[in-house]
C-alpha cells in the first residue's frame, strides 16, 4: 500500500471533509460562474474609414490614407497598420501591440479617435470621416422585434426607444441597439389630376417653404434680473402645417392670389423610399432591438430578467402592437448546461453499475464518486 493511500485510509474523517469541501467549492463556483454562448474575445484591432467619392486612387493615397497612417502610427501602443484603398474609400486596420494591457486598450482606442478627430479638418473638402469602429466584436444575447400592422414604423420606433431606455437601466446589460429605423421625410407629390402648369409653380412653392423655419433673433426681455429670449412662433412642425401653408400664385389679369399648398399638391409624411436595410419579423416590417450583455455576467440570470422586462413592457403596448423575442441565446445556454449535467449523471450511473458487476457495492460507489469529485475539483 502506497503512502498516500495509507494516509487517506488512516484519516477517513479528514478525507470525507476534504471531499465535501471540494464538492461545496465546486458547486459554489458553478453557481457563480459567468455563462454565455460566445466567449469574450479581446479585440485589439480598430477599423478606421474615410470616404471621398471625388478623388482617384492616387489622390486618396496621398491626401487621405497617408495622413491617417502618420497620425495613427505616432500613437504609443500601435503595432501594425494595414491599408486598403478602393473607389472613393480608405480603410485602415490598426492592430495594437500584444504588450498593451487589456485594461488600457479602451484608452488607446480613445487616443486614436481623438487624434483622428483633430486631423479631420485638414482632410480634403468633401471627405467623410475619418470614422473609427472598435465595437465590431460585440455579440448580442437577444433580439426583440416590435411589430404592428396598424402602426407606422415611426410609431413602432417610439415604443422601441422606450424599451431601449428601460433596458439600459438594468444591471447586466451593456448596450441596446435599434435596427430597421428608416429616416423620415416630408413628401410633396403632384396629383394625377393636377393642372398642367403646376410644374411652373414649383419655384414659387420652394420659395415659400424656404421662407419658413428661419431662426431670427427677436430680442430678449429682462425679468427679475434674468434675461429671457423672445422666440417667434410659426415654425412648421408637421405635414399638416406644411399643407396649410399659403402660397402666392400668380393669377391671369387679377394679380397674385393666395392658395393653400395642400390644394395644389399632396403633402404627406413618410420614410425614405426605397427603404434602407429594412427589418422583417414573420414577414412583417419591424423594428429590432439587439441586446448585449456586460462582461462577467451569467447569461441565464440576465435572460430571466430580460424575459420579465419584456413581458411587463408588452402588457403596456397599444392594442395591435407586439414585442416578441426573435433570438434568445440564454435558452440555448441553459439547454447546453442542462445537457452537460445530464451527461455527468449518466456517467456516474454507468460507472457505478459497471463496477457493481465486478466488485462490491462499497468499492463501486467509491469509484463512481470519482466522477462528481473530478468535476467539483475542476470548478473549485
Coordinates of C-alpha atoms in Angstrom, one line a residue:
X1 CA 0.0 0.0 0.0
X2 CA 1.5 3.3 -1.1
X3 CA 2.0 6.2 1.4
X4 CA -0.8 8.5 0.0
X5 CA -3.3 5.6 0.1
X6 CA -2.3 4.6 3.6
X7 CA -2.6 8.2 4.7
X8 CA -6.1 8.6 3.2
X9 CA -7.3 5.3 4.8
X10 CA -5.9 6.2 8.2
X11 CA -7.6 9.6 8.2
X12 CA -11.0 8.7 7.0
X13 CA -12.9 11.7 8.5
X14 CA -10.3 14.2 7.1
X15 CA -10.7 12.7 3.6
X16 CA -14.5 12.9 3.9
X17 CA -14.2 16.5 5.0
X18 CA -11.9 17.4 2.1
X19 CA -14.2 15.7 -0.5
X20 CA -17.2 17.5 0.9
X21 CA -15.2 20.8 0.8
X22 CA -14.2 20.2 -2.8
X23 CA -17.8 19.4 -3.8
X24 CA -19.1 22.5 -2.0
X25 CA -16.5 24.8 -3.6
X26 CA -17.2 23.3 -7.0
X27 CA -20.9 23.9 -6.6
X28 CA -20.4 27.5 -5.5
X29 CA -18.1 28.1 -8.4
X30 CA -20.6 26.6 -10.8
X31 CA -23.4 28.8 -9.5
X32 CA -21.4 32.0 -9.7
X33 CA -19.5 31.1 -12.9
X34 CA -20.2 33.5 -15.8
X35 CA -22.2 31.8 -18.6
X36 CA -22.5 33.0 -22.2
X37 CA -23.0 31.5 -25.6
X38 CA -19.9 33.1 -27.2
X39 CA -16.6 33.5 -25.5
X40 CA -15.4 37.0 -24.5
X41 CA -12.7 38.0 -27.0
X42 CA -10.4 40.9 -26.5
X43 CA -10.4 43.0 -29.7
X44 CA -7.1 44.6 -30.4
X45 CA -8.0 46.0 -33.8
X46 CA -9.6 49.2 -34.8
X47 CA -11.1 50.0 -38.2
X48 CA -10.7 53.5 -39.5
X49 CA -12.6 54.5 -42.6
X50 CA -12.8 57.7 -44.7
X51 CA -14.6 58.3 -47.9
X52 CA -14.3 60.9 -50.7
X53 CA -16.0 60.0 -54.0
X54 CA -14.3 62.8 -55.9
X55 CA -10.7 61.5 -55.6
X56 CA -9.0 58.9 -57.6
X57 CA -6.8 56.2 -56.1
X58 CA -3.6 58.1 -56.2
X59 CA -5.1 61.2 -54.6
X60 CA -6.8 59.1 -51.9
X61 CA -3.4 57.5 -51.0
X62 CA -1.6 60.9 -50.9
X63 CA -4.2 63.2 -49.4
X64 CA -6.2 60.8 -47.2
X65 CA -4.5 57.5 -46.5
X66 CA -1.0 58.8 -45.8
X67 CA -2.1 61.5 -43.2
X68 CA -4.2 58.9 -41.4
X69 CA -1.4 56.4 -41.3
X70 CA 1.1 59.0 -40.0
X71 CA -1.3 60.2 -37.3
X72 CA -2.1 56.7 -36.2
X73 CA 1.4 55.4 -36.2
X74 CA 2.5 58.2 -33.8
X75 CA 0.3 56.8 -31.0
X76 CA 2.0 54.6 -28.5
X77 CA 0.8 51.0 -28.5
X78 CA 0.1 50.8 -32.2
X79 CA 1.8 47.7 -33.7
X80 CA 0.7 47.3 -37.3
X81 CA -1.4 49.3 -39.8
X82 CA -2.9 47.7 -42.9
X83 CA -4.5 50.0 -45.5
X84 CA -7.0 49.2 -48.3
X85 CA -7.9 51.8 -50.9
X86 CA -10.9 51.4 -53.1
X87 CA -13.1 53.6 -55.3
X88 CA -13.6 56.6 -53.0
X89 CA -12.8 54.7 -49.8
X90 CA -9.9 54.3 -47.5
X91 CA -9.9 51.6 -44.8
X92 CA -7.2 51.2 -42.1
X93 CA -6.9 48.2 -39.9
X94 CA -5.0 49.3 -36.8
X95 CA -3.6 46.5 -34.6
X96 CA -2.3 47.2 -31.1
X97 CA 0.7 45.6 -29.6
X98 CA 0.1 42.4 -27.5
X99 CA 2.0 44.1 -24.7
X100 CA -0.8 46.6 -24.2
X101 CA -2.7 45.5 -21.1
X102 CA -6.4 44.7 -21.6
X103 CA -7.5 47.4 -19.3
X104 CA -5.5 50.0 -21.3
X105 CA -7.0 49.1 -24.7
X106 CA -10.0 51.5 -24.4
X107 CA -7.7 54.4 -23.6
X108 CA -5.5 53.7 -26.6
X109 CA -8.6 53.4 -28.9
X110 CA -9.8 56.7 -27.4
X111 CA -6.5 58.4 -28.1
X112 CA -6.7 57.2 -31.8
X113 CA -10.2 58.6 -32.0
X114 CA -9.2 61.9 -30.6
X115 CA -6.2 62.3 -32.8
X116 CA -8.1 61.4 -35.9
X117 CA -10.9 63.8 -35.0
X118 CA -8.3 66.6 -34.7
X119 CA -7.0 65.6 -38.1
X120 CA -10.4 65.7 -39.8
X121 CA -10.5 69.5 -40.5
X122 CA -7.2 69.1 -42.5
X123 CA -8.7 66.5 -44.9
X124 CA -9.7 67.5 -48.4
X125 CA -13.0 69.2 -48.6
X126 CA -15.8 66.7 -49.1
X127 CA -14.1 64.0 -47.1
X128 CA -16.5 62.0 -44.9
X129 CA -14.8 60.8 -41.7
X130 CA -12.4 59.5 -40.5
X131 CA -14.8 57.2 -38.6
X132 CA -13.4 54.6 -36.2
X133 CA -15.1 51.3 -35.2
X134 CA -13.8 49.3 -32.2
X135 CA -17.0 47.6 -31.3
X136 CA -17.4 45.1 -34.2
X137 CA -16.6 42.1 -31.8
X138 CA -19.7 42.7 -29.7
X139 CA -22.4 39.9 -29.9
X140 CA -26.0 40.3 -28.8
X141 CA -27.6 37.7 -26.5
X142 CA -31.1 38.5 -27.6
X143 CA -33.0 40.4 -30.3
X144 CA -36.5 41.8 -29.7
X145 CA -38.8 42.5 -32.6
X146 CA -41.6 45.1 -32.4
X147 CA -44.3 44.8 -35.0
X148 CA -47.7 46.4 -35.6
X149 CA -49.6 46.1 -38.8
X150 CA -51.9 49.0 -38.0
X151 CA -49.0 51.3 -36.9
X152 CA -46.3 53.2 -38.9
X153 CA -42.6 52.5 -38.4
X154 CA -42.3 55.8 -36.7
X155 CA -44.9 54.9 -34.1
X156 CA -43.2 51.5 -33.6
X157 CA -39.8 53.2 -33.3
X158 CA -41.1 55.4 -30.5
X159 CA -42.1 52.3 -28.5
X160 CA -38.8 50.7 -29.3
X161 CA -36.9 53.7 -27.9
X162 CA -39.0 53.4 -24.7
X163 CA -38.0 49.8 -24.3
X164 CA -34.3 50.6 -25.1
X165 CA -34.2 53.3 -22.3
X166 CA -35.9 50.9 -19.9
X167 CA -33.3 48.1 -20.6
X168 CA -30.4 50.5 -20.3
X169 CA -31.2 50.9 -16.6
X170 CA -30.9 47.2 -15.8
X171 CA -27.9 45.5 -14.4
X172 CA -26.1 43.1 -16.7
X173 CA -26.9 44.9 -20.0
X174 CA -24.1 46.8 -21.6
X175 CA -25.7 48.0 -24.9
X176 CA -29.0 48.1 -26.7
X177 CA -29.1 48.9 -30.4
X178 CA -32.1 49.8 -32.6
X179 CA -32.2 48.4 -36.1
X180 CA -34.6 48.9 -39.0
X181 CA -35.3 52.6 -38.3
X182 CA -36.0 54.5 -41.5
X183 CA -35.2 58.2 -41.9
X184 CA -38.4 60.2 -42.2
X185 CA -39.2 62.7 -45.0
X186 CA -41.9 65.1 -45.9
X187 CA -43.0 64.2 -49.4
X188 CA -44.5 66.8 -51.7
X189 CA -46.3 64.9 -54.6
X190 CA -48.2 66.2 -57.6
X191 CA -51.6 64.7 -58.2
X192 CA -52.5 63.0 -61.5
X193 CA -55.4 65.4 -61.9
X194 CA -53.2 68.5 -61.2
X195 CA -53.4 71.4 -63.6
X196 CA -50.7 71.3 -66.3
X197 CA -49.0 74.5 -65.1
X198 CA -48.3 73.0 -61.6
X199 CA -44.7 72.5 -62.6
X200 CA -44.3 76.2 -63.3
X201 CA -45.3 76.9 -59.7
X202 CA -42.5 74.7 -58.2
X203 CA -40.1 77.7 -57.8
X204 CA -42.9 79.6 -56.0
X205 CA -43.6 76.7 -53.7
X206 CA -39.9 76.2 -53.0
X207 CA -39.5 79.9 -52.2
X208 CA -42.5 79.8 -49.8
X209 CA -41.1 76.8 -47.9
X210 CA -37.6 78.3 -47.7
X211 CA -39.1 81.4 -46.0
X212 CA -40.3 79.2 -43.1
X213 CA -38.4 78.0 -40.1
X214 CA -35.8 80.7 -40.4
X215 CA -34.3 81.3 -37.0
X216 CA -34.0 85.1 -36.3
X217 CA -33.3 86.9 -33.1
X218 CA -36.4 88.6 -31.7
X219 CA -34.6 90.2 -28.8
X220 CA -34.9 89.5 -25.1
X221 CA -36.7 90.7 -22.0
X222 CA -35.0 91.4 -18.7
X223 CA -37.2 89.9 -16.0
X224 CA -36.2 89.8 -12.3
X225 CA -32.6 90.0 -13.1
X226 CA -32.8 87.2 -15.7
X227 CA -32.6 87.8 -19.4
X228 CA -35.3 85.8 -21.3
X229 CA -35.0 85.3 -25.1
X230 CA -38.1 86.1 -27.2
X231 CA -38.9 83.5 -29.8
X232 CA -41.0 83.9 -32.9
X233 CA -43.7 81.3 -33.4
X234 CA -44.7 80.0 -36.8
X235 CA -42.4 77.1 -37.3
X236 CA -43.6 74.2 -39.5
X237 CA -43.7 71.1 -37.3
X238 CA -45.6 68.5 -39.2
X239 CA -47.1 67.7 -42.6
X240 CA -50.5 69.3 -41.8
X241 CA -48.9 72.7 -41.1
X242 CA -47.0 72.5 -44.4
X243 CA -50.2 71.6 -46.2
X244 CA -51.9 74.7 -44.7
X245 CA -49.2 77.0 -45.8
X246 CA -50.5 79.8 -48.1
X247 CA -48.6 80.2 -51.4
X248 CA -48.8 83.3 -53.5
X249 CA -49.8 82.0 -57.0
X250 CA -49.7 84.4 -60.0
X251 CA -53.2 85.0 -61.5
X252 CA -54.3 85.8 -65.0
X253 CA -55.2 89.5 -65.1
X254 CA -56.2 89.6 -61.4
X255 CA -52.8 89.7 -59.8
X256 CA -51.5 87.1 -57.4
X257 CA -53.8 85.1 -55.1
X258 CA -53.2 83.0 -52.0
X259 CA -53.7 79.3 -52.4
X260 CA -53.4 76.6 -49.7
X261 CA -50.4 74.4 -50.6
X262 CA -52.4 71.3 -49.8
X263 CA -54.8 72.2 -52.6
X264 CA -52.0 72.3 -55.1
X265 CA -50.0 69.2 -54.2
X266 CA -50.2 66.2 -51.8
X267 CA -48.2 66.7 -48.6
X268 CA -47.5 63.5 -46.6
X269 CA -45.1 62.3 -44.0
X270 CA -43.3 59.1 -44.9
X271 CA -39.9 57.3 -44.8
X272 CA -37.2 57.1 -47.4
X273 CA -38.0 55.1 -50.5
X274 CA -36.6 52.5 -51.1
X275 CA -36.1 51.5 -47.5
X276 CA -32.5 51.3 -46.3
X277 CA -31.7 47.9 -44.6
X278 CA -35.3 47.1 -43.6
X279 CA -36.1 44.5 -40.9
X280 CA -38.9 42.0 -41.1
X281 CA -40.2 39.6 -38.4
X282 CA -42.5 36.8 -39.5
X283 CA -43.0 38.6 -42.8
X284 CA -44.0 41.9 -41.3
X285 CA -42.0 45.2 -41.2
X286 CA -40.4 45.5 -37.7
X287 CA -38.1 47.5 -35.5
X288 CA -35.4 45.2 -34.0
X289 CA -33.6 45.7 -30.7
X290 CA -30.3 43.8 -30.2
X291 CA -29.3 43.4 -26.5
X292 CA -25.7 43.0 -25.5
X293 CA -24.6 41.6 -22.1
X294 CA -22.0 43.1 -19.8
X295 CA -18.8 41.2 -19.2
X296 CA -18.7 38.7 -16.4
X297 CA -22.4 38.2 -16.2
X298 CA -24.5 35.0 -16.1
X299 CA -26.5 34.8 -19.3
X300 CA -29.2 32.7 -17.8
X301 CA -29.8 35.3 -15.0
X302 CA -29.8 38.2 -17.4
X303 CA -32.1 36.2 -19.7
X304 CA -34.6 35.7 -16.9
X305 CA -34.5 39.4 -16.1
X306 CA -34.9 40.2 -19.8
X307 CA -38.0 38.0 -20.2
X308 CA -39.6 39.6 -17.2
X309 CA -39.0 43.1 -18.5
X310 CA -40.3 42.2 -22.0
X311 CA -43.5 40.7 -20.5
X312 CA -44.1 43.8 -18.5
X313 CA -43.4 46.1 -21.4
X314 CA -45.5 44.1 -23.9
X315 CA -48.5 44.4 -21.5
X316 CA -48.2 48.2 -21.8
X317 CA -48.2 48.4 -25.6
X318 CA -51.1 49.7 -27.6
X319 CA -53.6 47.2 -28.8
X320 CA -52.3 45.7 -32.1
X321 CA -48.6 46.2 -31.4
X322 CA -46.5 43.3 -30.2
X323 CA -43.0 42.8 -28.8
X324 CA -41.5 39.3 -29.3
X325 CA -38.2 37.6 -28.9
X326 CA -36.6 37.0 -32.3
X327 CA -33.4 35.3 -31.0
X328 CA -32.6 34.3 -27.4
X329 CA -29.2 32.9 -26.5
X330 CA -30.0 32.3 -22.8
X331 CA -32.3 29.5 -23.7
X332 CA -29.5 27.9 -25.8
X333 CA -27.0 28.2 -23.0
X334 CA -29.4 26.8 -20.4
X335 CA -30.1 23.8 -22.6
X336 CA -26.3 23.2 -23.1
X337 CA -25.7 23.4 -19.3
X338 CA -28.5 21.1 -18.5
X339 CA -27.3 18.6 -21.1
X340 CA -23.8 18.7 -19.5
X341 CA -25.3 17.9 -16.1
X342 CA -27.4 15.1 -17.5
X343 CA -24.3 13.6 -19.2
X344 CA -22.4 13.8 -15.9
X345 CA -25.2 12.0 -14.1
X346 CA -25.4 9.3 -16.7
X347 CA -21.6 8.8 -16.5
X348 CA -21.9 8.3 -12.7
X349 CA -24.7 5.7 -13.1
X350 CA -22.9 3.8 -15.8
X351 CA -19.6 3.7 -13.9
X352 CA -21.5 2.6 -10.7
X353 CA -23.3 -0.3 -12.4
X354 CA -20.2 -1.5 -14.3
X355 CA -18.2 -1.6 -11.1
X356 CA -21.0 -3.4 -9.3
X357 CA -20.7 -6.2 -11.9
X358 CA -17.1 -6.9 -10.8
X359 CA -16.6 -5.6 -7.2
X360 CA -18.7 -4.9 -4.2
X361 CA -21.1 -2.0 -3.8
X362 CA -18.9 -0.1 -1.5
X363 CA -15.9 -0.2 -3.8
X364 CA -18.2 0.6 -6.8
X365 CA -19.6 3.6 -5.0
X366 CA -16.1 4.9 -4.2
X367 CA -15.0 4.5 -7.9
X368 CA -18.2 6.2 -9.2
X369 CA -17.8 9.1 -6.8
X370 CA -14.6 10.0 -8.7
X371 CA -16.8 11.5 -11.5
X372 CA -18.5 14.3 -9.4
X373 CA -15.4 14.8 -7.4
X374 CA -13.3 15.4 -10.5
X375 CA -15.9 17.8 -11.9
X376 CA -16.1 19.6 -8.5
X377 CA -12.3 19.8 -8.3
X378 CA -12.2 21.3 -11.8
X379 CA -14.7 24.0 -10.9
X380 CA -13.1 24.6 -7.5

